GROMACS .gro file of C-alpha atoms in nm:
model
  403
    1UNK     CA    1  10.312  10.673  12.732
    2UNK     CA    2   9.971  10.559  12.617
    3UNK     CA    3   9.916  10.934  12.616
    4UNK     CA    4  10.214  10.975  12.359
    5UNK     CA    5  10.101  10.731  12.080
    6UNK     CA    6  10.001  10.831  11.786
    7UNK     CA    7   9.739  10.584  11.713
    8UNK     CA    8   9.472  10.428  11.869
    9UNK     CA    9   9.503  10.105  11.661
   10UNK     CA   10   9.698   9.952  11.410
   11UNK     CA   11   9.638   9.667  11.154
   12UNK     CA   12   9.952   9.430  11.101
   13UNK     CA   13   9.906   9.228  10.781
   14UNK     CA   14   9.659   9.493  10.582
   15UNK     CA   15   9.757   9.369  10.277
   16UNK     CA   16   9.611   9.012  10.373
   17UNK     CA   17   9.313   8.866  10.271
   18UNK     CA   18   9.109   8.931  10.593
   19UNK     CA   19   9.337   9.239  10.643
   20UNK     CA   20   9.184   9.366  10.332
   21UNK     CA   21   8.835   9.289  10.423
   22UNK     CA   22   8.883   9.418  10.818
   23UNK     CA   23   9.017   9.765  10.684
   24UNK     CA   24   8.680   9.801  10.426
   25UNK     CA   25   8.484   9.725  10.786
   26UNK     CA   26   8.677  10.017  10.976
   27UNK     CA   27   8.630  10.247  10.710
   28UNK     CA   28   8.326  10.204  10.716
   29UNK     CA   29   8.243  10.172  11.125
   30UNK     CA   30   8.508  10.475  11.175
   31UNK     CA   31   8.562  10.637  10.821
   32UNK     CA   32   8.936  10.742  10.805
   33UNK     CA   33   8.968  11.074  10.928
   34UNK     CA   34   9.090  10.970  11.295
   35UNK     CA   35   8.748  11.160  11.445
   36UNK     CA   36   8.675  10.874  11.665
   37UNK     CA   37   8.918  10.621  11.582
   38UNK     CA   38   9.300  10.726  11.526
   39UNK     CA   39   9.437  10.422  11.328
   40UNK     CA   40   9.704  10.333  11.107
   41UNK     CA   41   9.785  10.039  10.842
   42UNK     CA   42  10.088   9.822  10.862
   43UNK     CA   43  10.302   9.584  10.655
   44UNK     CA   44  10.596   9.509  10.455
   45UNK     CA   45  10.530   9.658  10.156
   46UNK     CA   46  10.481  10.018  10.092
   47UNK     CA   47  10.300   9.980   9.762
   48UNK     CA   48  10.065   9.716   9.881
   49UNK     CA   49   9.946   9.920  10.166
   50UNK     CA   50   9.932  10.227   9.944
   51UNK     CA   51   9.691   9.997   9.674
   52UNK     CA   52   9.491   9.867   9.997
   53UNK     CA   53   9.422  10.234  10.139
   54UNK     CA   54   9.285  10.343   9.788
   55UNK     CA   55   9.104   9.987   9.701
   56UNK     CA   56   8.914  10.014  10.079
   57UNK     CA   57   8.947  10.379  10.100
   58UNK     CA   58   9.135  10.350  10.418
   59UNK     CA   59   9.341  10.674  10.397
   60UNK     CA   60   9.494  10.621  10.683
   61UNK     CA   61   9.882  10.663  10.821
   62UNK     CA   62  10.085  10.343  10.674
   63UNK     CA   63  10.354  10.165  10.888
   64UNK     CA   64  10.640   9.925  10.714
   65UNK     CA   65  10.713   9.684  10.940
   66UNK     CA   66  10.826   9.293  10.876
   67UNK     CA   67  10.724   9.055  11.090
   68UNK     CA   68  11.105   8.953  11.177
   69UNK     CA   69  11.224   9.281  11.228
   70UNK     CA   70  11.209   9.305  11.571
   71UNK     CA   71  11.312   9.641  11.567
   72UNK     CA   72  11.054   9.778  11.345
   73UNK     CA   73  10.766   9.561  11.542
   74UNK     CA   74  10.895   9.763  11.862
   75UNK     CA   75  10.895  10.119  11.653
   76UNK     CA   76  10.547   9.992  11.572
   77UNK     CA   77  10.395   9.877  11.917
   78UNK     CA   78  10.535  10.229  12.027
   79UNK     CA   79  10.338  10.404  11.796
   80UNK     CA   80   9.987  10.272  11.884
   81UNK     CA   81   9.741  10.144  12.204
   82UNK     CA   82   9.683   9.850  12.012
   83UNK     CA   83   9.777   9.596  11.719
   84UNK     CA   84   9.504   9.354  11.526
   85UNK     CA   85   9.722   9.108  11.374
   86UNK     CA   86   9.638   8.924  11.062
   87UNK     CA   87   9.972   8.842  10.973
   88UNK     CA   88   9.980   8.394  10.972
   89UNK     CA   89  10.080   8.156  10.988
   90UNK     CA   90  10.099   8.290  11.338
   91UNK     CA   91  10.366   8.028  11.428
   92UNK     CA   92  10.568   8.146  11.134
   93UNK     CA   93  10.509   8.563  11.136
   94UNK     CA   94  10.351   8.610  11.442
   95UNK     CA   95  10.617   8.556  11.728
   96UNK     CA   96  10.801   8.856  11.762
   97UNK     CA   97  10.482   9.092  11.736
   98UNK     CA   98  10.368   8.943  12.064
   99UNK     CA   99  10.694   8.947  12.243
  100UNK     CA  100  10.735   9.321  12.153
  101UNK     CA  101  10.319   9.374  12.255
  102UNK     CA  102  10.391   9.195  12.619
  103UNK     CA  103  10.699   9.434  12.667
  104UNK     CA  104  10.508   9.719  12.563
  105UNK     CA  105  10.229   9.695  12.787
  106UNK     CA  106   9.982   9.764  12.532
  107UNK     CA  107   9.657   9.548  12.362
  108UNK     CA  108   9.615   9.311  12.051
  109UNK     CA  109   9.400   9.057  11.883
  110UNK     CA  110   9.468   8.829  11.618
  111UNK     CA  111   9.238   8.563  11.453
  112UNK     CA  112   9.489   8.257  11.484
  113UNK     CA  113   9.347   7.903  11.532
  114UNK     CA  114   9.675   7.786  11.605
  115UNK     CA  115   9.697   7.600  11.949
  116UNK     CA  116  10.024   7.495  11.971
  117UNK     CA  117  10.134   7.838  11.907
  118UNK     CA  118   9.909   7.991  12.186
  119UNK     CA  119  10.038   7.778  12.443
  120UNK     CA  120  10.398   7.828  12.329
  121UNK     CA  121  10.304   8.241  12.361
  122UNK     CA  122  10.109   8.211  12.678
  123UNK     CA  123  10.435   8.035  12.812
  124UNK     CA  124  10.692   8.263  12.718
  125UNK     CA  125  10.501   8.554  12.749
  126UNK     CA  126  10.204   8.583  12.991
  127UNK     CA  127  10.398   8.670  13.315
  128UNK     CA  128  10.583   9.010  13.115
  129UNK     CA  129  10.237   9.103  13.013
  130UNK     CA  130  10.110   9.084  13.357
  131UNK     CA  131  10.386   9.303  13.461
  132UNK     CA  132  10.349   9.551  13.194
  133UNK     CA  133   9.965   9.547  13.181
  134UNK     CA  134   9.969   9.416  12.813
  135UNK     CA  135   9.662   9.262  12.708
  136UNK     CA  136   9.662   8.977  12.453
  137UNK     CA  137   9.385   8.812  12.332
  138UNK     CA  138   9.396   8.525  12.075
  139UNK     CA  139   9.139   8.316  11.832
  140UNK     CA  140   8.938   8.671  11.746
  141UNK     CA  141   8.773   8.530  11.434
  142UNK     CA  142   8.539   8.241  11.359
  143UNK     CA  143   8.795   8.056  11.543
  144UNK     CA  144   8.674   8.083  11.841
  145UNK     CA  145   8.465   8.374  11.896
  146UNK     CA  146   8.103   8.213  11.773
  147UNK     CA  147   8.224   7.899  12.025
  148UNK     CA  148   8.358   8.120  12.323
  149UNK     CA  149   8.047   8.381  12.347
  150UNK     CA  150   7.829   8.091  12.251
  151UNK     CA  151   7.932   7.893  12.572
  152UNK     CA  152   7.933   8.198  12.785
  153UNK     CA  153   7.626   8.319  12.647
  154UNK     CA  154   7.494   7.923  12.726
  155UNK     CA  155   7.589   7.987  13.110
  156UNK     CA  156   7.501   8.320  13.171
  157UNK     CA  157   7.105   8.233  13.016
  158UNK     CA  158   7.150   7.889  13.230
  159UNK     CA  159   7.216   8.064  13.547
  160UNK     CA  160   6.929   8.333  13.500
  161UNK     CA  161   6.702   8.071  13.426
  162UNK     CA  162   6.787   7.746  13.643
  163UNK     CA  163   7.020   7.910  13.869
  164UNK     CA  164   7.290   7.659  13.827
  165UNK     CA  165   7.580   7.672  13.499
  166UNK     CA  166   7.524   7.378  13.265
  167UNK     CA  167   7.765   7.078  13.381
  168UNK     CA  168   7.742   6.975  12.976
  169UNK     CA  169   7.736   7.180  12.658
  170UNK     CA  170   7.769   7.100  12.306
  171UNK     CA  171   7.790   7.307  12.006
  172UNK     CA  172   7.614   7.151  11.680
  173UNK     CA  173   7.735   7.337  11.363
  174UNK     CA  174   7.351   7.336  11.218
  175UNK     CA  175   7.418   7.507  10.836
  176UNK     CA  176   7.721   7.708  10.716
  177UNK     CA  177   7.848   7.855  10.395
  178UNK     CA  178   8.159   7.972  10.288
  179UNK     CA  179   8.524   7.893  10.104
  180UNK     CA  180   8.859   7.896  10.230
  181UNK     CA  181   9.120   8.129  10.178
  182UNK     CA  182   9.488   8.069  10.116
  183UNK     CA  183   9.590   8.218  10.476
  184UNK     CA  184   9.357   7.943  10.673
  185UNK     CA  185   9.515   7.662  10.455
  186UNK     CA  186   9.879   7.794  10.524
  187UNK     CA  187   9.809   7.776  10.840
  188UNK     CA  188   9.700   7.410  10.871
  189UNK     CA  189   9.946   7.279  10.681
  190UNK     CA  190  10.217   7.443  10.852
  191UNK     CA  191  10.057   7.295  11.187
  192UNK     CA  192  10.150   6.969  11.012
  193UNK     CA  193  10.452   7.043  10.914
  194UNK     CA  194  10.554   7.133  11.270
  195UNK     CA  195  10.418   6.807  11.421
  196UNK     CA  196  10.597   6.617  11.163
  197UNK     CA  197  10.914   6.785  11.268
  198UNK     CA  198  10.781   6.773  11.658
  199UNK     CA  199  10.617   6.451  11.707
  200UNK     CA  200  10.588   6.554  12.061
  201UNK     CA  201  10.336   6.901  11.953
  202UNK     CA  202  10.071   6.564  11.892
  203UNK     CA  203  10.040   6.562  12.290
  204UNK     CA  204   9.988   6.919  12.292
  205UNK     CA  205   9.737   6.927  12.011
  206UNK     CA  206   9.530   6.603  12.143
  207UNK     CA  207   9.480   6.796  12.512
  208UNK     CA  208   9.146   7.022  12.595
  209UNK     CA  209   9.333   7.139  12.847
  210UNK     CA  210   9.664   7.272  12.664
  211UNK     CA  211   9.532   7.626  12.699
  212UNK     CA  212   9.430   7.612  13.024
  213UNK     CA  213   9.698   7.804  13.315
  214UNK     CA  214   9.993   7.642  13.392
  215UNK     CA  215   9.870   7.367  13.679
  216UNK     CA  216   9.523   7.372  13.496
  217UNK     CA  217   9.609   7.158  13.232
  218UNK     CA  218   9.444   6.836  13.280
  219UNK     CA  219   9.084   6.712  13.380
  220UNK     CA  220   8.785   6.498  13.300
  221UNK     CA  221   8.774   6.325  12.968
  222UNK     CA  222   8.635   6.512  12.690
  223UNK     CA  223   8.377   6.433  12.370
  224UNK     CA  224   8.580   6.389  12.053
  225UNK     CA  225   8.349   6.333  11.808
  226UNK     CA  226   8.566   6.125  11.505
  227UNK     CA  227   8.319   5.925  11.410
  228UNK     CA  228   7.916   5.976  11.347
  229UNK     CA  229   7.748   5.950  11.678
  230UNK     CA  230   7.385   6.054  11.757
  231UNK     CA  231   7.345   6.398  11.990
  232UNK     CA  232   6.955   6.332  12.127
  233UNK     CA  233   6.968   6.713  12.229
  234UNK     CA  234   7.058   6.854  11.937
  235UNK     CA  235   6.804   6.589  11.738
  236UNK     CA  236   7.068   6.469  11.499
  237UNK     CA  237   7.371   6.279  11.369
  238UNK     CA  238   7.656   6.432  11.405
  239UNK     CA  239   7.995   6.419  11.210
  240UNK     CA  240   8.366   6.586  11.286
  241UNK     CA  241   8.382   6.937  11.269
  242UNK     CA  242   8.722   7.072  11.162
  243UNK     CA  243   8.772   7.367  11.356
  244UNK     CA  244   8.654   7.189  11.693
  245UNK     CA  245   9.029   7.128  11.810
  246UNK     CA  246   9.077   7.481  11.811
  247UNK     CA  247   8.774   7.626  11.972
  248UNK     CA  248   8.744   7.332  12.260
  249UNK     CA  249   9.065   7.442  12.412
  250UNK     CA  250   9.007   7.831  12.368
  251UNK     CA  251   8.658   7.735  12.572
  252UNK     CA  252   8.854   7.537  12.845
  253UNK     CA  253   9.109   7.833  12.840
  254UNK     CA  254   8.826   8.086  12.933
  255UNK     CA  255   8.680   7.811  13.163
  256UNK     CA  256   9.004   7.801  13.356
  257UNK     CA  257   9.072   8.182  13.374
  258UNK     CA  258   8.709   8.254  13.517
  259UNK     CA  259   8.778   7.958  13.802
  260UNK     CA  260   8.631   7.674  13.737
  261UNK     CA  261   8.211   7.831  13.739
  262UNK     CA  262   8.091   7.597  13.595
  263UNK     CA  263   8.258   7.327  13.781
  264UNK     CA  264   8.526   7.096  13.749
  265UNK     CA  265   8.338   6.813  13.567
  266UNK     CA  266   8.218   7.057  13.250
  267UNK     CA  267   8.240   6.869  12.937
  268UNK     CA  268   8.218   7.018  12.644
  269UNK     CA  269   8.262   6.936  12.213
  270UNK     CA  270   8.173   7.031  11.885
  271UNK     CA  271   8.052   6.875  11.576
  272UNK     CA  272   7.894   6.898  11.218
  273UNK     CA  273   7.509   6.814  11.231
  274UNK     CA  274   7.403   6.593  10.953
  275UNK     CA  275   7.035   6.535  11.033
  276UNK     CA  276   6.826   6.282  11.215
  277UNK     CA  277   6.735   5.922  11.057
  278UNK     CA  278   6.895   5.712  10.811
  279UNK     CA  279   6.971   5.996  10.590
  280UNK     CA  280   7.168   6.162  10.867
  281UNK     CA  281   7.369   5.892  10.925
  282UNK     CA  282   7.466   5.819  10.587
  283UNK     CA  283   7.520   6.210  10.548
  284UNK     CA  284   7.754   6.163  10.880
  285UNK     CA  285   7.904   5.825  10.826
  286UNK     CA  286   8.040   6.010  10.433
  287UNK     CA  287   8.154   6.342  10.586
  288UNK     CA  288   8.341   6.148  10.827
  289UNK     CA  289   8.512   5.930  10.571
  290UNK     CA  290   8.605   6.240  10.388
  291UNK     CA  291   8.726   6.439  10.681
  292UNK     CA  292   8.969   6.131  10.814
  293UNK     CA  293   9.100   6.078  10.443
  294UNK     CA  294   9.197   6.440  10.366
  295UNK     CA  295   9.367   6.472  10.759
  296UNK     CA  296   9.506   6.132  10.686
  297UNK     CA  297   9.681   6.248  10.333
  298UNK     CA  298   9.760   6.587  10.461
  299UNK     CA  299   9.974   6.450  10.752
  300UNK     CA  300  10.203   6.264  10.558
  301UNK     CA  301  10.456   6.517  10.407
  302UNK     CA  302  10.496   6.419  10.000
  303UNK     CA  303  10.128   6.412   9.956
  304UNK     CA  304  10.085   6.735  10.162
  305UNK     CA  305  10.283   6.902   9.904
  306UNK     CA  306  10.117   6.725   9.642
  307UNK     CA  307   9.756   6.871   9.796
  308UNK     CA  308   9.908   7.246   9.880
  309UNK     CA  309   9.920   7.272   9.486
  310UNK     CA  310   9.534   7.234   9.403
  311UNK     CA  311   9.478   7.471   9.734
  312UNK     CA  312   9.432   7.866   9.779
  313UNK     CA  313   9.733   8.060   9.830
  314UNK     CA  314   9.777   8.343  10.061
  315UNK     CA  315   9.670   8.616   9.951
  316UNK     CA  316   9.342   8.448   9.806
  317UNK     CA  317   8.940   8.341   9.946
  318UNK     CA  318   8.590   8.383   9.864
  319UNK     CA  319   8.474   8.692   9.648
  320UNK     CA  320   8.269   8.984   9.772
  321UNK     CA  321   8.008   8.810   9.631
  322UNK     CA  322   8.082   8.460   9.813
  323UNK     CA  323   8.147   8.618  10.158
  324UNK     CA  324   7.784   8.826  10.159
  325UNK     CA  325   7.638   8.504  10.001
  326UNK     CA  326   7.789   8.287  10.335
  327UNK     CA  327   7.698   8.238  10.705
  328UNK     CA  328   7.688   8.050  10.990
  329UNK     CA  329   7.408   7.891  11.220
  330UNK     CA  330   7.552   7.735  11.561
  331UNK     CA  331   7.312   7.547  11.791
  332UNK     CA  332   7.406   7.443  12.152
  333UNK     CA  333   7.272   7.266  12.400
  334UNK     CA  334   7.318   7.243  12.754
  335UNK     CA  335   7.239   7.055  13.045
  336UNK     CA  336   7.271   7.143  13.409
  337UNK     CA  337   7.392   6.919  13.696
  338UNK     CA  338   7.004   6.855  13.759
  339UNK     CA  339   6.889   6.774  13.469
  340UNK     CA  340   6.754   7.133  13.324
  341UNK     CA  341   6.804   7.188  12.957
  342UNK     CA  342   6.857   7.462  12.758
  343UNK     CA  343   6.946   7.525  12.360
  344UNK     CA  344   7.051   7.852  12.238
  345UNK     CA  345   7.173   7.963  11.894
  346UNK     CA  346   7.457   8.175  11.750
  347UNK     CA  347   7.437   8.302  11.356
  348UNK     CA  348   7.614   8.518  11.179
  349UNK     CA  349   7.487   8.727  10.794
  350UNK     CA  350   7.876   8.649  10.572
  351UNK     CA  351   8.115   8.368  10.473
  352UNK     CA  352   8.210   8.248  10.810
  353UNK     CA  353   8.598   8.233  10.791
  354UNK     CA  354   8.647   8.627  10.588
  355UNK     CA  355   8.344   8.823  10.569
  356UNK     CA  356   8.185   8.749  10.917
  357UNK     CA  357   8.581   8.707  11.063
  358UNK     CA  358   8.672   9.040  10.967
  359UNK     CA  359   8.380   9.235  11.132
  360UNK     CA  360   8.452   8.978  11.462
  361UNK     CA  361   8.822   9.083  11.435
  362UNK     CA  362   8.767   9.454  11.455
  363UNK     CA  363   8.514   9.500  11.693
  364UNK     CA  364   8.754   9.273  11.928
  365UNK     CA  365   8.962   9.513  11.893
  366UNK     CA  366   8.706   9.815  11.977
  367UNK     CA  367   8.580   9.557  12.261
  368UNK     CA  368   8.920   9.545  12.378
  369UNK     CA  369   8.945   9.915  12.416
  370UNK     CA  370   8.705   9.933  12.642
  371UNK     CA  371   8.729   9.644  12.835
  372UNK     CA  372   8.896   9.690  13.237
  373UNK     CA  373   9.064   9.373  13.256
  374UNK     CA  374   9.432   9.366  13.366
  375UNK     CA  375   9.757   9.234  13.141
  376UNK     CA  376   9.823   8.873  13.073
  377UNK     CA  377   9.673   8.629  12.797
  378UNK     CA  378   9.286   8.606  12.768
  379UNK     CA  379   9.020   8.462  12.535
  380UNK     CA  380   8.703   8.654  12.389
  381UNK     CA  381   8.436   8.561  12.607
  382UNK     CA  382   8.726   8.633  12.916
  383UNK     CA  383   8.791   8.966  12.824
  384UNK     CA  384   8.553   9.093  12.647
  385UNK     CA  385   8.196   8.940  12.767
  386UNK     CA  386   7.845   9.109  12.754
  387UNK     CA  387   7.964   9.429  12.580
  388UNK     CA  388   8.130   9.262  12.300
  389UNK     CA  389   7.809   9.072  12.249
  390UNK     CA  390   7.599   9.335  12.238
  391UNK     CA  391   7.842   9.493  11.972
  392UNK     CA  392   7.835   9.210  11.724
  393UNK     CA  393   7.510   9.191  11.742
  394UNK     CA  394   7.427   9.563  11.669
  395UNK     CA  395   7.766   9.596  11.413
  396UNK     CA  396   7.870   9.293  11.334
  397UNK     CA  397   7.588   9.071  11.182
  398UNK     CA  398   7.553   8.797  11.444
  399UNK     CA  399   7.301   8.703  11.655
  400UNK     CA  400   7.260   8.542  12.005
  401UNK     CA  401   6.941   8.394  12.113
  402UNK     CA  402   6.778   8.152  12.379
  403UNK     CA  403   6.545   7.878  12.164
   0.00000   0.00000   0.00000
């Protein structure tokens, strides 16, 4: 069947904010003539697809398909070997596509940061994906590539240096600059709407092992920074990191898929680094209070609606100049059972959520095409590993290094 498909890759949601950045990246990497990669763009509005083709140089085939049209989605999947989806919130617009991918036995990657939806998709379609050979990789953007690959890289370095994995790793965001897009805001607000309608989801969102394979969704208590705490290994006061609730779940799915190769007592947490000393503690207190106040307000329905009026709308996001000025710098402090320590660093050269995310997503699709993993739901680290890191360093402006 693969030989009969017209396209290597279809970008579904090409008219979205990230979709447009991704299309420009694919044009720069592979052109639009189909010489190395035959790709197409898809969305529900023909005029908007034409506009994207003109603005990005993506003069490639265009496919009209609505996320809610099961027949159109099935036809799209029948035409390609891999789908990249940027259509979020995924809990609202992504489920029929994942179902169709699992049925068609093709490859798929997205940039979701919605743990409750990822668990739902895994539980519904993993077995079918195994049967058909479909290879599905969620969270291929800033949620959660730097965290997932950063932990994997740190563990590989620890094994090389010490002959043993780290039993604990702490990730600190040392520096980050970038703005939010309307799509990210919409996903966060929709997650809170889901929790309001179905309070039992709080248990899913609060479980660090929620994305583990079935039968492997509980374990040792994990660190969860909600108030200022000092991390001696990172030499900094810590404050909550808004993406930790997704990234840690993806890391523990990787650990689950790899068969607990880092040990049953492995712990991992993420936080923002606020600096050392009195000033660092004061910054951590202020940041923690602000984060807690915003999340508390956003959890209240009427207040959430008011907040929505002041936040970016879907399709809006940082300017090209802001994307180029953005960056991120993450530090991973690991300790082995015998007390050996290691610190690694992962950086990106663009706005983390958009300029950098689009490059991570594009390279994930290419790496997945060349991966030898079998059908099922994977994570970036478990499916793509070292070749993906090499591609991110060579093409996507990321760095991975041991300090």
